[in-house]
Every structure is written in structure tokens, then in C-alpha cells.
CSV table of N, CA and C in Angstrom, one decimal:
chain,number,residue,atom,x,y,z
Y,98,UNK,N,-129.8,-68.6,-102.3
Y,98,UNK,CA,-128.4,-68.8,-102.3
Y,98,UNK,C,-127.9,-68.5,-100.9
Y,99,UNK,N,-127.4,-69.4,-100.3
Y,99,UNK,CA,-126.5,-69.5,-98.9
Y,99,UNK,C,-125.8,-67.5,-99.0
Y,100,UNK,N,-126.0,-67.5,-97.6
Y,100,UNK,CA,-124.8,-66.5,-97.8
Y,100,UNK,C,-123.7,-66.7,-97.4
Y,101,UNK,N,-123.2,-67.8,-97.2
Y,101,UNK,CA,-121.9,-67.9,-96.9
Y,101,UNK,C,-121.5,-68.2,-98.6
Y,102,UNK,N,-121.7,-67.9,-99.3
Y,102,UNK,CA,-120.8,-67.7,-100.8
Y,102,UNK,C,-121.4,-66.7,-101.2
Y,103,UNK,N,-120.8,-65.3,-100.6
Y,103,UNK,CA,-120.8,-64.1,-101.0
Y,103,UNK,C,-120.3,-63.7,-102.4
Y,104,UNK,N,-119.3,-64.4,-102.8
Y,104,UNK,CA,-118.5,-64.0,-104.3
Y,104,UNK,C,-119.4,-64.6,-104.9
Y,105,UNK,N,-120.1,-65.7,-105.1
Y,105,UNK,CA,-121.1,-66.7,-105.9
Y,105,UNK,C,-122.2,-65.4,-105.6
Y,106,UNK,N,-122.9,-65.3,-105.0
Y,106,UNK,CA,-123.8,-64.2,-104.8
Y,106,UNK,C,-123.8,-63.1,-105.9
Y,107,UNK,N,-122.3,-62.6,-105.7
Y,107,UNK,CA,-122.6,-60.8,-106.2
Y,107,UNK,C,-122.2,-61.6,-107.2
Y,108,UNK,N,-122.5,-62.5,-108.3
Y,108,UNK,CA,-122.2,-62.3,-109.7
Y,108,UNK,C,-123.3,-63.3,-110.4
Y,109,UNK,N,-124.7,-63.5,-109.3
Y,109,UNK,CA,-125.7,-63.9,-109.6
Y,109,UNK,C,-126.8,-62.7,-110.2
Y,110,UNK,N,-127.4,-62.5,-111.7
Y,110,UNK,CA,-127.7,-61.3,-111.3
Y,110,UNK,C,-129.1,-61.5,-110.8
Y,111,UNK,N,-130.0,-62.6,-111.2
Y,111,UNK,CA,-131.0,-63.1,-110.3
Y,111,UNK,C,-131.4,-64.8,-110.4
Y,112,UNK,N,-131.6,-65.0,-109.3
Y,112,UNK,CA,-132.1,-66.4,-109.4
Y,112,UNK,C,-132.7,-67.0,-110.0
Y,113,UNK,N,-133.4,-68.1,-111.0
Y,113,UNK,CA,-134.3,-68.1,-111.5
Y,113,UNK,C,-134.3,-69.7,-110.3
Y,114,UNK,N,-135.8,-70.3,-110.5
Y,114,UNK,CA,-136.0,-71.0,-109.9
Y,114,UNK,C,-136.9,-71.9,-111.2
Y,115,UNK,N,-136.7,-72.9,-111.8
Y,115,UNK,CA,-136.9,-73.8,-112.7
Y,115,UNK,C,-138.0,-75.2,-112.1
Y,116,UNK,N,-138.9,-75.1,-111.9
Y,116,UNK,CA,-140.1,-76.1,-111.9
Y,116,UNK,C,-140.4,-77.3,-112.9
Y,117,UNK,N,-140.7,-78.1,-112.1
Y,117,UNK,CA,-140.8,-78.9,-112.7
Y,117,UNK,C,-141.8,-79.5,-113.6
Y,118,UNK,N,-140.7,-80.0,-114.7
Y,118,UNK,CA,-142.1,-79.8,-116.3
Y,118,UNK,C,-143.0,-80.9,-116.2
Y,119,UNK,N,-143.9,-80.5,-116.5
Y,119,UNK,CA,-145.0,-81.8,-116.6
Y,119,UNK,C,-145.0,-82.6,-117.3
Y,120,UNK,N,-145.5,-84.2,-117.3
Y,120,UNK,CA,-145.0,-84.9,-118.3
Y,120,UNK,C,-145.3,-85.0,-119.8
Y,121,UNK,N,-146.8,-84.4,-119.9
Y,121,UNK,CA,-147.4,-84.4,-121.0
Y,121,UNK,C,-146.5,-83.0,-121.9
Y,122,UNK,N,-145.3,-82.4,-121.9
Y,122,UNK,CA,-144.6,-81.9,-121.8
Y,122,UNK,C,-143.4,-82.1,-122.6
Y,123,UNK,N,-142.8,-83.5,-121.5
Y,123,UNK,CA,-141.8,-83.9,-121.7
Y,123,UNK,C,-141.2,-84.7,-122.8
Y,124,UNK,N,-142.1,-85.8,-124.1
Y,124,UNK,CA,-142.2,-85.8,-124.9
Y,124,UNK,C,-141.5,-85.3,-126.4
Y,125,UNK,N,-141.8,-83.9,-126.4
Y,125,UNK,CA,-141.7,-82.8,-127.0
Y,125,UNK,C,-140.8,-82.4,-126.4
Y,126,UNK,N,-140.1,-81.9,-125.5
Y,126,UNK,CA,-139.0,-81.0,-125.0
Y,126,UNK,C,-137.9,-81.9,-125.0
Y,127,UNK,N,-138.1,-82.8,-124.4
Y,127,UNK,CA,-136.6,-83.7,-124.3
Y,127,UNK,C,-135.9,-84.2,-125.8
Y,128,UNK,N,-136.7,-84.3,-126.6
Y,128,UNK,CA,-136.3,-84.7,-127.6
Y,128,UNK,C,-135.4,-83.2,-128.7
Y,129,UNK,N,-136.1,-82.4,-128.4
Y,129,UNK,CA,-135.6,-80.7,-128.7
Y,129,UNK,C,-134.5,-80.4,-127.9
Y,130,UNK,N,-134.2,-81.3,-126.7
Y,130,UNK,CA,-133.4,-80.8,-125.5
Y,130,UNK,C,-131.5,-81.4,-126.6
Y,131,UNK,N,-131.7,-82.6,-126.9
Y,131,UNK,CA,-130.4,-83.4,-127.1
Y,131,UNK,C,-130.6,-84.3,-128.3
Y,132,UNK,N,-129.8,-84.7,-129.1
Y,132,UNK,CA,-129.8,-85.0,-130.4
Y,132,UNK,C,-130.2,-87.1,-130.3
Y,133,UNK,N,-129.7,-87.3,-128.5
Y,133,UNK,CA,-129.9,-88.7,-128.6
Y,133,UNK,C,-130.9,-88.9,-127.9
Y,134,UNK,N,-132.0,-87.9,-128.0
Y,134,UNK,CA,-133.5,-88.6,-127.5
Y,134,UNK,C,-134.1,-88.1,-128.8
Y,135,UNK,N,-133.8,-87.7,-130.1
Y,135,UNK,CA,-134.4,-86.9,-131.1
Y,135,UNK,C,-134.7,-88.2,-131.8
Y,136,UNK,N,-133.6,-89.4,-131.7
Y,136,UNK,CA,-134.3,-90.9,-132.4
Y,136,UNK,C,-134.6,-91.7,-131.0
Y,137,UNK,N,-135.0,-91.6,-129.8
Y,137,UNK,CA,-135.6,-92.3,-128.5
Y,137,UNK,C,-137.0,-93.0,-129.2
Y,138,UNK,N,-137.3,-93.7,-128.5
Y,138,UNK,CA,-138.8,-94.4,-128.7
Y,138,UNK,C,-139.7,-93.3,-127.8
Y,139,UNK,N,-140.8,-93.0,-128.1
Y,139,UNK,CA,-141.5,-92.0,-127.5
Y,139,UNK,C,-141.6,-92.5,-126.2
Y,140,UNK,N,-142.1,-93.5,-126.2
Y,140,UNK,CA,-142.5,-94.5,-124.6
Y,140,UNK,C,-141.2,-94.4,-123.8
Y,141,UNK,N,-140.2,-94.8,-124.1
Y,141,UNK,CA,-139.3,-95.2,-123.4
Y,141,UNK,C,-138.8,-93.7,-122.9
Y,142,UNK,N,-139.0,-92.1,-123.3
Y,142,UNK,CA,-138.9,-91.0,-122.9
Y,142,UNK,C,-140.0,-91.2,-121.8
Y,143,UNK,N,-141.0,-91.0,-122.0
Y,143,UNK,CA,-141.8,-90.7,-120.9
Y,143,UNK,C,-141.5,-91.7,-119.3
Y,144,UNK,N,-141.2,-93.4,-119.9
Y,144,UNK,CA,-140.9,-94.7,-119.0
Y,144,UNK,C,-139.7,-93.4,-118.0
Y,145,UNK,N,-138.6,-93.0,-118.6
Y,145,UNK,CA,-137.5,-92.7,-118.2
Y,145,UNK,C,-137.7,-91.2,-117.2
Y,146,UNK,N,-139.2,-90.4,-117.8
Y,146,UNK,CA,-139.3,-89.6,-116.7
Y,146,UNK,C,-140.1,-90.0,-115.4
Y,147,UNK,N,-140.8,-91.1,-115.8
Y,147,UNK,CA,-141.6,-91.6,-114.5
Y,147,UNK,C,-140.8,-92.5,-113.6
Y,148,UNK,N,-140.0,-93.1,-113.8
Y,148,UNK,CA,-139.2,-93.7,-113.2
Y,148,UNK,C,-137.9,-93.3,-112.6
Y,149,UNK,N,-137.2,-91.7,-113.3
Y,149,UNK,CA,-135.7,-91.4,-112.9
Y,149,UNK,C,-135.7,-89.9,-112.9
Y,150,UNK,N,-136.3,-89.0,-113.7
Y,150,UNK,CA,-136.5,-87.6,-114.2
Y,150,UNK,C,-137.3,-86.7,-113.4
Y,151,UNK,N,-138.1,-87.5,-113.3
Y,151,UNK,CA,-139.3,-86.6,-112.2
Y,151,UNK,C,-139.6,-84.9,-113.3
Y,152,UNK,N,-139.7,-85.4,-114.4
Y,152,UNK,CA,-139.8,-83.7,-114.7
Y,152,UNK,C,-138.7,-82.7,-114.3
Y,153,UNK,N,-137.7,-83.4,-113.7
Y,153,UNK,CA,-136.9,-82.4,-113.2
Y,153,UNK,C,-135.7,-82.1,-114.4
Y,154,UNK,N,-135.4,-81.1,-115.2
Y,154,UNK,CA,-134.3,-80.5,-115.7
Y,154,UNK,C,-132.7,-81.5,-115.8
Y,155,UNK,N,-132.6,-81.0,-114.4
Y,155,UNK,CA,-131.0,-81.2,-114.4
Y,155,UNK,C,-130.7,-82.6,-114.7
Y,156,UNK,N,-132.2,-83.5,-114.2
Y,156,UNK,CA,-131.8,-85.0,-114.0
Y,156,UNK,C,-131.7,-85.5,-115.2
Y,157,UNK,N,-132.8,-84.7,-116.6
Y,157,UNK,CA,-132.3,-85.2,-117.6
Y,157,UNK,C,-131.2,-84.7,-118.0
Y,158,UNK,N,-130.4,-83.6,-117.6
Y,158,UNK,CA,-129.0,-83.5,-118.0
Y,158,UNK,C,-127.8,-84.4,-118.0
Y,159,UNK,N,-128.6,-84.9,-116.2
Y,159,UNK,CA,-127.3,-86.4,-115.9
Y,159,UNK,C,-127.5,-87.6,-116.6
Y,160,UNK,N,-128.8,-87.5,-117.0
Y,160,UNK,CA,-129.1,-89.3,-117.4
Y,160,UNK,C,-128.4,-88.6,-118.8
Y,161,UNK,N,-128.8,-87.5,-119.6
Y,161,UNK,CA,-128.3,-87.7,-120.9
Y,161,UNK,C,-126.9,-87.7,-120.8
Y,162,UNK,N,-126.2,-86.7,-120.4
Y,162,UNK,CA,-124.7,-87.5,-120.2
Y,162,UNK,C,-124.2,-88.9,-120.3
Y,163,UNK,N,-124.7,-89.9,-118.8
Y,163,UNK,CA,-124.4,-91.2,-118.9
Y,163,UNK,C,-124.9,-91.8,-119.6
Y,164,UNK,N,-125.9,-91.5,-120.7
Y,164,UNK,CA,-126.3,-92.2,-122.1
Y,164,UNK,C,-125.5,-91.6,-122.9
Y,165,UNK,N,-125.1,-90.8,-123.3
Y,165,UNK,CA,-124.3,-90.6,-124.7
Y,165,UNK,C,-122.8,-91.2,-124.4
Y,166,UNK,N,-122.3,-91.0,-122.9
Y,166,UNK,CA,-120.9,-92.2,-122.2
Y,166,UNK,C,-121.1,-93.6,-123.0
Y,167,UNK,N,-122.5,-94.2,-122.7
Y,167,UNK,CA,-122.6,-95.5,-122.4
Y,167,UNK,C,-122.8,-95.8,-124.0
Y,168,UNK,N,-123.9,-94.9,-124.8
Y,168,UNK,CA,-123.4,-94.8,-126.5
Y,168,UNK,C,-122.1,-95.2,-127.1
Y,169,UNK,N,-121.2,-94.4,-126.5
Y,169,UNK,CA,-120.6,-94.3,-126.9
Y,169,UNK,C,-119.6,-95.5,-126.5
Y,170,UNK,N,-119.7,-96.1,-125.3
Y,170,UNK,CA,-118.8,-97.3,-124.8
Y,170,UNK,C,-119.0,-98.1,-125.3
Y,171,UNK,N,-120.9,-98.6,-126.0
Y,171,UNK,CA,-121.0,-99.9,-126.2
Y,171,UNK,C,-121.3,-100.0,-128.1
Y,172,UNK,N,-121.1,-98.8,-128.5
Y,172,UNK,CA,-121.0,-98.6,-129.9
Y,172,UNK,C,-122.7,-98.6,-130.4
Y,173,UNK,N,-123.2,-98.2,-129.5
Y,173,UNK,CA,-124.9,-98.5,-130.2
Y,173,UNK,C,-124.9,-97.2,-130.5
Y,174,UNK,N,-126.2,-97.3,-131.6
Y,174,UNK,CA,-126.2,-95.8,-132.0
Y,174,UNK,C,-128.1,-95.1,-131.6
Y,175,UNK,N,-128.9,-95.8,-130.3
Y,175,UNK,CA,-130.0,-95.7,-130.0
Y,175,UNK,C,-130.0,-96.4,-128.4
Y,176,UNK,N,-130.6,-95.5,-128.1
Y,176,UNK,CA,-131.1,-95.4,-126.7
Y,176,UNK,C,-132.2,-97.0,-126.6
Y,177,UNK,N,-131.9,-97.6,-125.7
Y,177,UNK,CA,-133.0,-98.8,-125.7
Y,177,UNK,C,-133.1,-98.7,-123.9
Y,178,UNK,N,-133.8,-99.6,-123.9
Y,178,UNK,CA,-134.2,-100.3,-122.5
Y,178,UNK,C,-132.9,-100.6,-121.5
Y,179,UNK,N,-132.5,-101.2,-122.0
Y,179,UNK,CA,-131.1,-101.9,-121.3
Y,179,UNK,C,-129.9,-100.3,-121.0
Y,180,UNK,N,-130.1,-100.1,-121.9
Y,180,UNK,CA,-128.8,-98.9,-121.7
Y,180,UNK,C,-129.4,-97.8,-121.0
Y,181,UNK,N,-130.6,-97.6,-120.7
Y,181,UNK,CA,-131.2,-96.7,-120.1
Y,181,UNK,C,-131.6,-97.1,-118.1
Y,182,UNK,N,-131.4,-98.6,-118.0
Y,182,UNK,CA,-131.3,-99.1,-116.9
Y,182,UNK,C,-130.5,-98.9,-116.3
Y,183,UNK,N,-129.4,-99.0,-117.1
Y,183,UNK,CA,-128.2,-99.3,-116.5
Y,183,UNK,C,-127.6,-97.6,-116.5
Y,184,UNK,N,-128.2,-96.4,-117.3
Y,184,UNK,CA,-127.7,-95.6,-116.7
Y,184,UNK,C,-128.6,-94.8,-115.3
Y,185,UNK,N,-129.6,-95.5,-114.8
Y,185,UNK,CA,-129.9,-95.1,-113.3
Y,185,UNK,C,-129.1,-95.6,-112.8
Y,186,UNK,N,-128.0,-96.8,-112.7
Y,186,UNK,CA,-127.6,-97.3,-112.1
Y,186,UNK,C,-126.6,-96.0,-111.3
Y,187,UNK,N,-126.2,-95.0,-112.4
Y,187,UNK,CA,-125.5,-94.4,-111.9
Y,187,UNK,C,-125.6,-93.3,-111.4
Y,188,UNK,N,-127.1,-92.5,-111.3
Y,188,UNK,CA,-127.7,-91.8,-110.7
Y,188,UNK,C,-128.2,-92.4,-109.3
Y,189,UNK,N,-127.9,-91.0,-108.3
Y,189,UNK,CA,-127.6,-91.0,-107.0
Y,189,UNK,C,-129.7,-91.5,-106.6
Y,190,UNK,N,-129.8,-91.6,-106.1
Y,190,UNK,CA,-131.0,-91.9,-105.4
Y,190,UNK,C,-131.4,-90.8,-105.0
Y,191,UNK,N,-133.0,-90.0,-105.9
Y,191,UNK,CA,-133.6,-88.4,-105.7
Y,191,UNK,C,-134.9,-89.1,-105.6
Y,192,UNK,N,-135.3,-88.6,-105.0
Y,192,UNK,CA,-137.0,-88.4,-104.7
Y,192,UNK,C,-137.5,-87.1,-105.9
Y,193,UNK,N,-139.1,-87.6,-106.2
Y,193,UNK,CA,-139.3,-86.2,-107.0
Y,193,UNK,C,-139.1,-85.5,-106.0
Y,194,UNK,N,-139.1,-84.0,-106.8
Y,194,UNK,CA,-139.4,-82.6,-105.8
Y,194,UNK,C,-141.3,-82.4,-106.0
């Protein structure tokens, strides 16, 4: 943590530092993570961490947001191919870590 955000600082009481999960992994957790990958196609979880997730945490936090948005915009009640494209669309451009 920078120290120029000293107030952010004193009310961290430790860092943790969150690594990135492996895929054989991801499967099983993502689906435990959020209620709209608990009916996902198994394949299309894994497709979605090789291609956008990198194993990384947060990124499935953003993609599941802009899927449960996009759920919810186009009235589908499942995660498919198409709706999962189109929410990279709106994810910034990350390299794995």
C-alpha cells in the first residue's frame, strides 16, 4: 500500500495478498462463488477463465457483474456463449498476472 494514503493505511489491519487460483480449481469455486455460474455449462466456466479471468479473483467479480447486468437486460435466465462475449467487451484489456 502506497504511502501516500496514510488514512487508507492505518485502517488496513493487514494486507492479504490473493494469488491466483488455478484452473483445475476454478470449476468448483466459481460456481460456489455466485448463483449465476451455479446453472453455467462447466466448459464455458473454464472457456471464460482462459480467455478473460486468468484465475484472477476480482476479474471474476467484474465479468459476474456485467453478466447478471446483461441477464438481466436481455431477460435470459443462463449464461451462454454470446452473453459472455459480449461481456469482455466490457472489460478493460489485463494481461494474466
Amino acid at each position: 500500500m502506497p504511502q501516500s494514503e496514510p488514512m487508507l493505511e492505518s485502517r488496513v489491519y493487514a494486507r492479504q495478498e490473493i494469488g491466483r487460483m488455478p484452473l483445475e480449481e476454478v470449476p468448483t469455486v466459481i460456481p460456489a462463488f455466485h448463483p449465476v455460474w451455479a446453472k453455467a455449462d462447466h466448459d464455458l466456466i473454464v472457456v471464460c477463465d482462459q480467455e478473460a479471468a486468468h484465475g484472477n479473483f476480482r476479474a471474476w467479480a467484474k465479468i459476474t457483474h456485467h453478466l447478471v447486468t446483461g441477464l438481466n437486460k436481455t431477460g435470459r435466465t443462463r449464461v451462454d456463449e454470446e452473453l459472455l462475449r459480449r461481456t469482455y467487451s466490457k472489460l478493460s484489456a489485463r494481461q494474466p498476472v
